[in-house]
PDB file of C-alpha atoms in Angstrom:
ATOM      1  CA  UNK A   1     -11.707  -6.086 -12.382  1.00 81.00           C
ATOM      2  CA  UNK A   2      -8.550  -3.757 -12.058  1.00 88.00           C
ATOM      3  CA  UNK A   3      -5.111  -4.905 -11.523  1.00 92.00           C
ATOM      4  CA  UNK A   4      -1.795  -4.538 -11.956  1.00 96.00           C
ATOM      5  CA  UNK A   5       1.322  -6.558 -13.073  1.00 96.00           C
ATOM      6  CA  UNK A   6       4.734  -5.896 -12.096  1.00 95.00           C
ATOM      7  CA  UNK A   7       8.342  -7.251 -13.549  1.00 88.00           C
ATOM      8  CA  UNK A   8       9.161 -10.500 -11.603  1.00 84.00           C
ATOM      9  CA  UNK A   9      11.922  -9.893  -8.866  1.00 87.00           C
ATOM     10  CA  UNK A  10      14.369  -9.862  -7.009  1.00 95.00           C
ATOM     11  CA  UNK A  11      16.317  -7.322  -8.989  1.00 96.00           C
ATOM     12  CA  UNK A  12      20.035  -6.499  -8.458  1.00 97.00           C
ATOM     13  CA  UNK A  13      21.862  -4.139  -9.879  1.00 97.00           C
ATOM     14  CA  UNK A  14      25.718  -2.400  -9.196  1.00 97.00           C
ATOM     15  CA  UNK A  15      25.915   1.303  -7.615  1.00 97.00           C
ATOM     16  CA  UNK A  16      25.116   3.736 -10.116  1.00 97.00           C
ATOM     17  CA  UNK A  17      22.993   1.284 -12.899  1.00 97.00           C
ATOM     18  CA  UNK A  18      20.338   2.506 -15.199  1.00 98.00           C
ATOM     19  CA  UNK A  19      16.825   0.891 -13.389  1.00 97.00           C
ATOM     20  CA  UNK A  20      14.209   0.147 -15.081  1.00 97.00           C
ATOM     21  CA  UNK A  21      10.798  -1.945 -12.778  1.00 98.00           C
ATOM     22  CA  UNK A  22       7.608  -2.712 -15.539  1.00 97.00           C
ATOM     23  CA  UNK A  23       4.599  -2.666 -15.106  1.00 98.00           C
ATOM     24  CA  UNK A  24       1.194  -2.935 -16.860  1.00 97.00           C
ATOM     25  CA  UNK A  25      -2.272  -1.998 -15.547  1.00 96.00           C
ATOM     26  CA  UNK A  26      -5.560  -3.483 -15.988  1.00 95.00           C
ATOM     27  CA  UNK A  27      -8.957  -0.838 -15.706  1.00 91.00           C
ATOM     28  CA  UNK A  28     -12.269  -0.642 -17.136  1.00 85.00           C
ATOM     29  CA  UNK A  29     -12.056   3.255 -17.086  1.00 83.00           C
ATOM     30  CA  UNK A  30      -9.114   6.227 -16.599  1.00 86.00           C
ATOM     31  CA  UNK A  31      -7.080   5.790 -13.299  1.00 92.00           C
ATOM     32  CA  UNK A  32      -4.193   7.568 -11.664  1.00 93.00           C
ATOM     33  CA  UNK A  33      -1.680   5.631 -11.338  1.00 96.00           C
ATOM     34  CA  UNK A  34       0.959   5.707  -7.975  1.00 96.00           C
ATOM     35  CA  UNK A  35       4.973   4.010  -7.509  1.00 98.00           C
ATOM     36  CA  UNK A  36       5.409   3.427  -3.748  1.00 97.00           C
ATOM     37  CA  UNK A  37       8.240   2.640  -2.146  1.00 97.00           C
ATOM     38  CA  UNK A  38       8.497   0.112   1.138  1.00 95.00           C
ATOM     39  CA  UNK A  39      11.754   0.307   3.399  1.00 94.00           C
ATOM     40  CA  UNK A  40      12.825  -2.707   5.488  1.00 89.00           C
ATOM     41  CA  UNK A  41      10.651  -2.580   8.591  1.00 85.00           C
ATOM     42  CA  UNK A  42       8.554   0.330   7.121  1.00 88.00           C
ATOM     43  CA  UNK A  43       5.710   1.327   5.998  1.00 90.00           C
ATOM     44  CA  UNK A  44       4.655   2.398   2.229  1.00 94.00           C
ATOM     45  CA  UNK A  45       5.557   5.905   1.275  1.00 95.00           C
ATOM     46  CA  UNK A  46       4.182   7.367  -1.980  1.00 95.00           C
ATOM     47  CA  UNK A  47       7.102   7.483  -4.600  1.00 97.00           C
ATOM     48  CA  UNK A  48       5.394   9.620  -7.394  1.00 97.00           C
ATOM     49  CA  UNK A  49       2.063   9.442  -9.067  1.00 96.00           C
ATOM     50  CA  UNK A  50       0.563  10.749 -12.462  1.00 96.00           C
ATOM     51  CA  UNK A  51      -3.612  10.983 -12.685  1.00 93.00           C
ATOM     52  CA  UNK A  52      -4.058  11.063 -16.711  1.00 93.00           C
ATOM     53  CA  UNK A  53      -2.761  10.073 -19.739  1.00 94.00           C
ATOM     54  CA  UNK A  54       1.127  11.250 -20.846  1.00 96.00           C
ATOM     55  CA  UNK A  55       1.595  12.247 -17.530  1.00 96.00           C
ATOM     56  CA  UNK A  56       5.064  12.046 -15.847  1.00 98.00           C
ATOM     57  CA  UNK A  57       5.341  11.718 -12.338  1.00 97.00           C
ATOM     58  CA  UNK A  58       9.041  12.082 -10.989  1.00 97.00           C
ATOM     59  CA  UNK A  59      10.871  12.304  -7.183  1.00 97.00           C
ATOM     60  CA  UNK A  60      14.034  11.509  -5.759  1.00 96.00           C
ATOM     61  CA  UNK A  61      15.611  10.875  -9.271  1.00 97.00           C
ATOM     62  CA  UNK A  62      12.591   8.545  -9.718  1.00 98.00           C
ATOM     63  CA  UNK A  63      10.441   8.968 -12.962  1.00 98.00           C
ATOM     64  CA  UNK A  64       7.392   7.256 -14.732  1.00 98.00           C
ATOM     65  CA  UNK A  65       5.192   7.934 -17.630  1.00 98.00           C
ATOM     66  CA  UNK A  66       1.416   7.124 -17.759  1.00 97.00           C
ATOM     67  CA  UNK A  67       1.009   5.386 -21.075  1.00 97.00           C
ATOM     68  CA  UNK A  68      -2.091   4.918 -21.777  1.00 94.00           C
ATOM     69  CA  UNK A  69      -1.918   3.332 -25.281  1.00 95.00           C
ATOM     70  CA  UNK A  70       0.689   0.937 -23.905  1.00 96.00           C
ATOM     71  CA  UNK A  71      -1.228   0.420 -20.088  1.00 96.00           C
ATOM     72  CA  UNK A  72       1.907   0.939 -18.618  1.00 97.00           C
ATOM     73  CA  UNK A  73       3.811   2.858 -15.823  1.00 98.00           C
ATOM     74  CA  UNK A  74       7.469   1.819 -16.222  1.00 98.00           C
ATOM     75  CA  UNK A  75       9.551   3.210 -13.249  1.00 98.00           C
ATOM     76  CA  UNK A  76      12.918   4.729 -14.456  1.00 98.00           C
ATOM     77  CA  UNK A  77      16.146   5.831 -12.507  1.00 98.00           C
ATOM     78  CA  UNK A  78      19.300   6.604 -14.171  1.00 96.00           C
ATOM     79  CA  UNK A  79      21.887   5.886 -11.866  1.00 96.00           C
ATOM     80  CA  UNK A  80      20.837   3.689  -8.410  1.00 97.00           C
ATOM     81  CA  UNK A  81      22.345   4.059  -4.849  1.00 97.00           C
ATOM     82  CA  UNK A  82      22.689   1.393  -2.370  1.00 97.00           C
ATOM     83  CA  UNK A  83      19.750   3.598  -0.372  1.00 96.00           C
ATOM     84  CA  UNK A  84      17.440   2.737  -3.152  1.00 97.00           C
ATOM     85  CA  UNK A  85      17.310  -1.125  -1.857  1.00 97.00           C
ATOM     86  CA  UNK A  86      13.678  -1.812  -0.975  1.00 97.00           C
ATOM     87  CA  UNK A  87      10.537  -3.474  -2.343  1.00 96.00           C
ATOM     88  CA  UNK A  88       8.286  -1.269  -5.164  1.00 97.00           C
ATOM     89  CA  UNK A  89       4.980  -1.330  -5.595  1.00 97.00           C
ATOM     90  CA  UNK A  90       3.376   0.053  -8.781  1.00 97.00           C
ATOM     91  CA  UNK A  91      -0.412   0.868  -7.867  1.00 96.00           C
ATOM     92  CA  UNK A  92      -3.549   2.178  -9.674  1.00 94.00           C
ATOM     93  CA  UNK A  93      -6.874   3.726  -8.172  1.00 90.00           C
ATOM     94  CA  UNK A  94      -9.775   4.291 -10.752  1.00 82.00           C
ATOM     95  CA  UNK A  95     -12.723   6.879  -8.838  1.00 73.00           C
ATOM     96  CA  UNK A  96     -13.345   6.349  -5.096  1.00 70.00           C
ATOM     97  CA  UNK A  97     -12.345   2.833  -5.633  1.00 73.00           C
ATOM     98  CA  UNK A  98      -9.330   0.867  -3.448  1.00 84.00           C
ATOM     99  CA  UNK A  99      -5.794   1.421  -4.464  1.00 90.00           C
ATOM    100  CA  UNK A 100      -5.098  -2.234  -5.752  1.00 92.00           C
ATOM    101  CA  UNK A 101      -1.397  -2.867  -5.986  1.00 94.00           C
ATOM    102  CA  UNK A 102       1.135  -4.938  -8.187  1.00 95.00           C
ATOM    103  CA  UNK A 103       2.833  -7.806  -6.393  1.00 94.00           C
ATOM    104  CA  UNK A 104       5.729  -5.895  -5.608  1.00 95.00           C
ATOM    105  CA  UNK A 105       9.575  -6.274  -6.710  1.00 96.00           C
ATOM    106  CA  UNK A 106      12.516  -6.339  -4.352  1.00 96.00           C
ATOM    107  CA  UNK A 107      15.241  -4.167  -5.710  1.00 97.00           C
ATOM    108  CA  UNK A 108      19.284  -4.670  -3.944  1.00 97.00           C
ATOM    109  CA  UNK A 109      21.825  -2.346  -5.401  1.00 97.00           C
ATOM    110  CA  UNK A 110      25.167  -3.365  -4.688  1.00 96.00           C
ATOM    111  CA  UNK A 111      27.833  -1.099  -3.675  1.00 94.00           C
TER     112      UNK A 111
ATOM    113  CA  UNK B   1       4.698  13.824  14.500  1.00 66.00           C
ATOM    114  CA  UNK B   2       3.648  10.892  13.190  1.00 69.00           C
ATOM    115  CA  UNK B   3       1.308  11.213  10.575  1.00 92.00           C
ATOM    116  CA  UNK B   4      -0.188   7.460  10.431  1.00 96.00           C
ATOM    117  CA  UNK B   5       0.499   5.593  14.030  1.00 95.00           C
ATOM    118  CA  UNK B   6      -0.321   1.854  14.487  1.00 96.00           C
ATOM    119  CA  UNK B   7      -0.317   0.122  17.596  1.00 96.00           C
ATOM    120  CA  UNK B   8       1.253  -2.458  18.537  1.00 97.00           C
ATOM    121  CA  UNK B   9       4.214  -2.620  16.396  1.00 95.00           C
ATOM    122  CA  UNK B  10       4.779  -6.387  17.047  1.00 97.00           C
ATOM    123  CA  UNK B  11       1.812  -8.732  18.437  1.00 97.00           C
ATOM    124  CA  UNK B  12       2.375 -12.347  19.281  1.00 98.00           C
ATOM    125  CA  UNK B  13      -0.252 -14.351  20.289  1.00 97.00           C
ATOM    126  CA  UNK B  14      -1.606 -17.868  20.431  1.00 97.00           C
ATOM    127  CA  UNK B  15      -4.311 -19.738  18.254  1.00 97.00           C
ATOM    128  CA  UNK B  16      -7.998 -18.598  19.472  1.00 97.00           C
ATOM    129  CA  UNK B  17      -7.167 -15.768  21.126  1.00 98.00           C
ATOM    130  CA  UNK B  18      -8.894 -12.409  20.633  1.00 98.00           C
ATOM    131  CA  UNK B  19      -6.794  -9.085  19.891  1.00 97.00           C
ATOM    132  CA  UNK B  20      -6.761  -5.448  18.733  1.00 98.00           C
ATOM    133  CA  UNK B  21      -4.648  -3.431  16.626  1.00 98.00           C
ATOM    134  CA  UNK B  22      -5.093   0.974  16.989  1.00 97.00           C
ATOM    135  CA  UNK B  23      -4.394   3.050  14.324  1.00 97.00           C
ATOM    136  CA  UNK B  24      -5.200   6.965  14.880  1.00 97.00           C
ATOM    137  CA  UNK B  25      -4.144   9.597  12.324  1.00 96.00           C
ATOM    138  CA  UNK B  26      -3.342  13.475  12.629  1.00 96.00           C
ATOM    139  CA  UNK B  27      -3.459  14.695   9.123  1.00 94.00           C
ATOM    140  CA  UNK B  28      -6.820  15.713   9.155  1.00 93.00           C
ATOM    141  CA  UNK B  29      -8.261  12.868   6.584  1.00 93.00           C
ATOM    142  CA  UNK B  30     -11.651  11.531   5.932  1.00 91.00           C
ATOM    143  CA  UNK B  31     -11.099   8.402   4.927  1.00 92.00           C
ATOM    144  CA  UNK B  32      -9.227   5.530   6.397  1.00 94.00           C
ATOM    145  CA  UNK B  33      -8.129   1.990   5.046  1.00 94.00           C
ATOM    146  CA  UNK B  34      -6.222  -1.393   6.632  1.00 96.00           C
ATOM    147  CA  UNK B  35      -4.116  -3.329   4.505  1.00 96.00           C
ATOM    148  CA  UNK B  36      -3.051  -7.057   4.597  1.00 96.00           C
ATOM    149  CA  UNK B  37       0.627  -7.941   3.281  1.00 94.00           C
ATOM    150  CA  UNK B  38       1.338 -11.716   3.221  1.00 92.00           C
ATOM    151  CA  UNK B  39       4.889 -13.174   3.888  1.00 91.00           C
ATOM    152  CA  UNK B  40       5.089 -12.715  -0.289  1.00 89.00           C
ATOM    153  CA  UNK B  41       4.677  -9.086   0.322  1.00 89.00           C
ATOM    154  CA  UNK B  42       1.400  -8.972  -1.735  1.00 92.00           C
ATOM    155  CA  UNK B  43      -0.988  -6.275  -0.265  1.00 93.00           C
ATOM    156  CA  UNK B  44      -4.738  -6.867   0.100  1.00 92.00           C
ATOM    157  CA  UNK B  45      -7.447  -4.060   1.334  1.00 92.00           C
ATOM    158  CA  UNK B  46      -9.967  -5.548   4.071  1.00 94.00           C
ATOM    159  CA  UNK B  47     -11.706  -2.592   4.855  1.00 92.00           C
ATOM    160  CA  UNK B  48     -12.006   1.095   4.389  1.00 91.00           C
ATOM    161  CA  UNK B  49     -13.854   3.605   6.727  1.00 91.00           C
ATOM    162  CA  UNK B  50     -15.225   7.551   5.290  1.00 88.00           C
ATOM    163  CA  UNK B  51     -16.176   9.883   8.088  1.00 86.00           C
ATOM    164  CA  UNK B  52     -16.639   6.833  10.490  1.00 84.00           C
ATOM    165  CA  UNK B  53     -18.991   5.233   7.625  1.00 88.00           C
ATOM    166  CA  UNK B  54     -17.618   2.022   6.006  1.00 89.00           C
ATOM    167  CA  UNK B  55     -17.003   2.097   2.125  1.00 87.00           C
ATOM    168  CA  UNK B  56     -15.146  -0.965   1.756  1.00 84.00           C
ATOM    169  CA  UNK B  57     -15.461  -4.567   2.779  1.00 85.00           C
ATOM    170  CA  UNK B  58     -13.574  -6.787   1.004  1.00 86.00           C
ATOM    171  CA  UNK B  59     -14.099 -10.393   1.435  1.00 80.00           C
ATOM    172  CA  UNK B  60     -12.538 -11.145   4.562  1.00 89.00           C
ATOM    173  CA  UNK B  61     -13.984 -13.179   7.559  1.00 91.00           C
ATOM    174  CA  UNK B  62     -16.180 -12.486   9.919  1.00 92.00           C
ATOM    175  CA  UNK B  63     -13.903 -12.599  12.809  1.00 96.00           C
ATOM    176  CA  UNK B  64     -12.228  -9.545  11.451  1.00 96.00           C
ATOM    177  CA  UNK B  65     -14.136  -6.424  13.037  1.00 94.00           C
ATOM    178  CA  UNK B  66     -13.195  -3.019  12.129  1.00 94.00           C
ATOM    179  CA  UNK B  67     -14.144  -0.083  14.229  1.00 93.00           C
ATOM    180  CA  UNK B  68     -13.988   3.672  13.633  1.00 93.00           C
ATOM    181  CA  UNK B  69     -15.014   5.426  16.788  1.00 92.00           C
ATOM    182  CA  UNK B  70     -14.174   8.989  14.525  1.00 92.00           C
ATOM    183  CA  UNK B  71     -12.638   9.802  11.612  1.00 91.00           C
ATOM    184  CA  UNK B  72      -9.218  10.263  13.022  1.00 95.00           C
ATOM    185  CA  UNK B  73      -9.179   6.396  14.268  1.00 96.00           C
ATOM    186  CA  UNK B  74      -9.445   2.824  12.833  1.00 96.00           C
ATOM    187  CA  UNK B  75      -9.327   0.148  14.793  1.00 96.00           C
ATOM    188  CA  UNK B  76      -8.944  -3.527  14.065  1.00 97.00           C
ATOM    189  CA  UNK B  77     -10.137  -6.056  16.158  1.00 97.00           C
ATOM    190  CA  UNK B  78      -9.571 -10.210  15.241  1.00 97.00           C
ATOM    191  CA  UNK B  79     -11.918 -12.860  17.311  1.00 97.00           C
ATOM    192  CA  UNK B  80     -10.262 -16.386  17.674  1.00 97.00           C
ATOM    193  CA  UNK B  81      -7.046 -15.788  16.359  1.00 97.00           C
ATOM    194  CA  UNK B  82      -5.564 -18.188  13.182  1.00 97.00           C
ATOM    195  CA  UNK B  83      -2.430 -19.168  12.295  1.00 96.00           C
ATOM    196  CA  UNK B  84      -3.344 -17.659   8.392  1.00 94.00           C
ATOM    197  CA  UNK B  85      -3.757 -14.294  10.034  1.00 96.00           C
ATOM    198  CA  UNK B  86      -0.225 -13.943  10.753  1.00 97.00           C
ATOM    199  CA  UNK B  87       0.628 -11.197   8.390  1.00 96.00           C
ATOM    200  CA  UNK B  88       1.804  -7.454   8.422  1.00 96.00           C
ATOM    201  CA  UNK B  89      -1.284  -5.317   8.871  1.00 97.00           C
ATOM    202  CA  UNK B  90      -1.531  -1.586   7.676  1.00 96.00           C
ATOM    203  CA  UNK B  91      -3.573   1.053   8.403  1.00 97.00           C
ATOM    204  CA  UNK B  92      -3.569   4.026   5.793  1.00 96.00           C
ATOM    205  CA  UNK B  93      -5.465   7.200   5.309  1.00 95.00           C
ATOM    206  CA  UNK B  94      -6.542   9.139   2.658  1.00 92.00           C
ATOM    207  CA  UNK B  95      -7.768  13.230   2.040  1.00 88.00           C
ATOM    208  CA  UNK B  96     -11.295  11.825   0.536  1.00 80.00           C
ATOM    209  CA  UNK B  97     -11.966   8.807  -1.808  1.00 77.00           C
ATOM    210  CA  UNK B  98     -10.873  10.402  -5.045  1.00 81.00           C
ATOM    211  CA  UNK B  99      -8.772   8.812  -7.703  1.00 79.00           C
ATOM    212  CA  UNK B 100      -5.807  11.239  -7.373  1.00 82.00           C
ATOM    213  CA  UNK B 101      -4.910  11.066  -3.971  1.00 85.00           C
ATOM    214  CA  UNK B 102      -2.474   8.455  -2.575  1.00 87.00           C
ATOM    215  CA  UNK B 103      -2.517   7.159   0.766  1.00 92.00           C
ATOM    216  CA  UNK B 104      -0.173   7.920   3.723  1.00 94.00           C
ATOM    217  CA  UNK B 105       0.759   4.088   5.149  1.00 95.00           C
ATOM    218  CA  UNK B 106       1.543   3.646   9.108  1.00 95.00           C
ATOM    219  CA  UNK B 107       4.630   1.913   9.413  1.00 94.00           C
ATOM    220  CA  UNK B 108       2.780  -1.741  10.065  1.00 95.00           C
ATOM    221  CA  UNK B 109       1.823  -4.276  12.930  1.00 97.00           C
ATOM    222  CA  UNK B 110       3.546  -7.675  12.573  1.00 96.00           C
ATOM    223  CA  UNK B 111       0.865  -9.919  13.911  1.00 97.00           C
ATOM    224  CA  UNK B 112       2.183 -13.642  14.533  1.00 97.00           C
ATOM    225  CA  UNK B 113      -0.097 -16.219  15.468  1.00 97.00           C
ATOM    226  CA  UNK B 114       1.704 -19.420  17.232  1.00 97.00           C
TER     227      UNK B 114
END
């Protein structure tokens, strides 16, 4: 079946830090693939998506690059803030299927 | 306005009881969805609901009973309460089951069995 793998957490990285969260997709056929973002207490809000191949999906600094050759959908930010502490969750959806998620990595940026 | 409400934010309740958790959206979607997120923060789907017609039912037990009375609701109901429910449960929703949207999360109901 699909899934998806994400980098192991917790990651921590100084104000201002090049980030980098991995992660690799398992699917029988062509899915889109999402980055959501959950804030302490909250709920998850879409981050940025890309739906097919070469694709780069980018917000809030954010960006990530549908590889399909590679099954990945690395999430990229060049320089972190403190408000960018929170868990991410890398996510693909192939058809009318579920949206199955990664496991999740905890990100703290220190000030 | 919120888009995705849940309710009860916070439920605490004992072993074998029977409770409910709303979930109504105003976005105009057709399809709705509950998550479960364990204490590890993994996310499971239990069920998904198109136009009040179930889609999805993942393997979850019995005493788990979702109800959509239209497509702007999705209810959650739980029979004789476990301690292994205790969890963060979301509801989402969703324009239509297609492979490019993304879902819109409500903000969760921390459910805590004692």
């Amino acid at each position: 079946g699909n899934s998806v793998t994400q980098m192991e957490g917790p990651v921590t990285l100084s104000e201002e830090a090049f980030l980098t969260i991995n992660c690799t997709y398992t699917a029988t056929g062509y899915p889109s693939l999402f980055w959501y973002v959950q804030y302490p207490g909250e709920g998850l809000q879409l981050l940025l998506k890309a739906t097919k191949a070469d694709d780069k999906g980018s917000n809030k600094g954010f960006e990530a690059t549908y590889r399909k050759e590679t099954t990945s959908f690395h999430l990229e930010k060049g320089s972190v803030q403190v408000s960018d502490s929170a868990v991410y969750f890398c996510a693909l959806k192939e058809g009318a299927q579920k949206l199955v998620f990664g496991q999740g990595t905890r990100l703290t940026i220190n000030p | 306005d919120t888009a995705v409400s849940q309710t009860p934010k916070y439920l605490v309740t004992q072993m074998g009881n029977d409770k409910s958790i709303k979930c109504e959206q105003n976005l105009g979607h057709d399809t709705m969805y509950w998550y479960k997120q364990d204490s590890k923060k993994f996310l499971k789907i239990m069920f998904s609901y198109n136009n009040k017609e179930l889609i999805i039912n993942e393997t979850v037990p019995n005493r788990f009973s979702p109800k959509s009375p239209d497509k702007a609701h999705l209810n959650l109901h739980i029979n004789s309460l476990e301690l292994g429910d205790s969890a963060v449960y979301f509801c989402a929703s969703s324009q239509a089951p297609r492979r490019d949207y993304g879902y819109t999360f409500g903000s969760g109901t921390r459910l805590t069995v004692v």
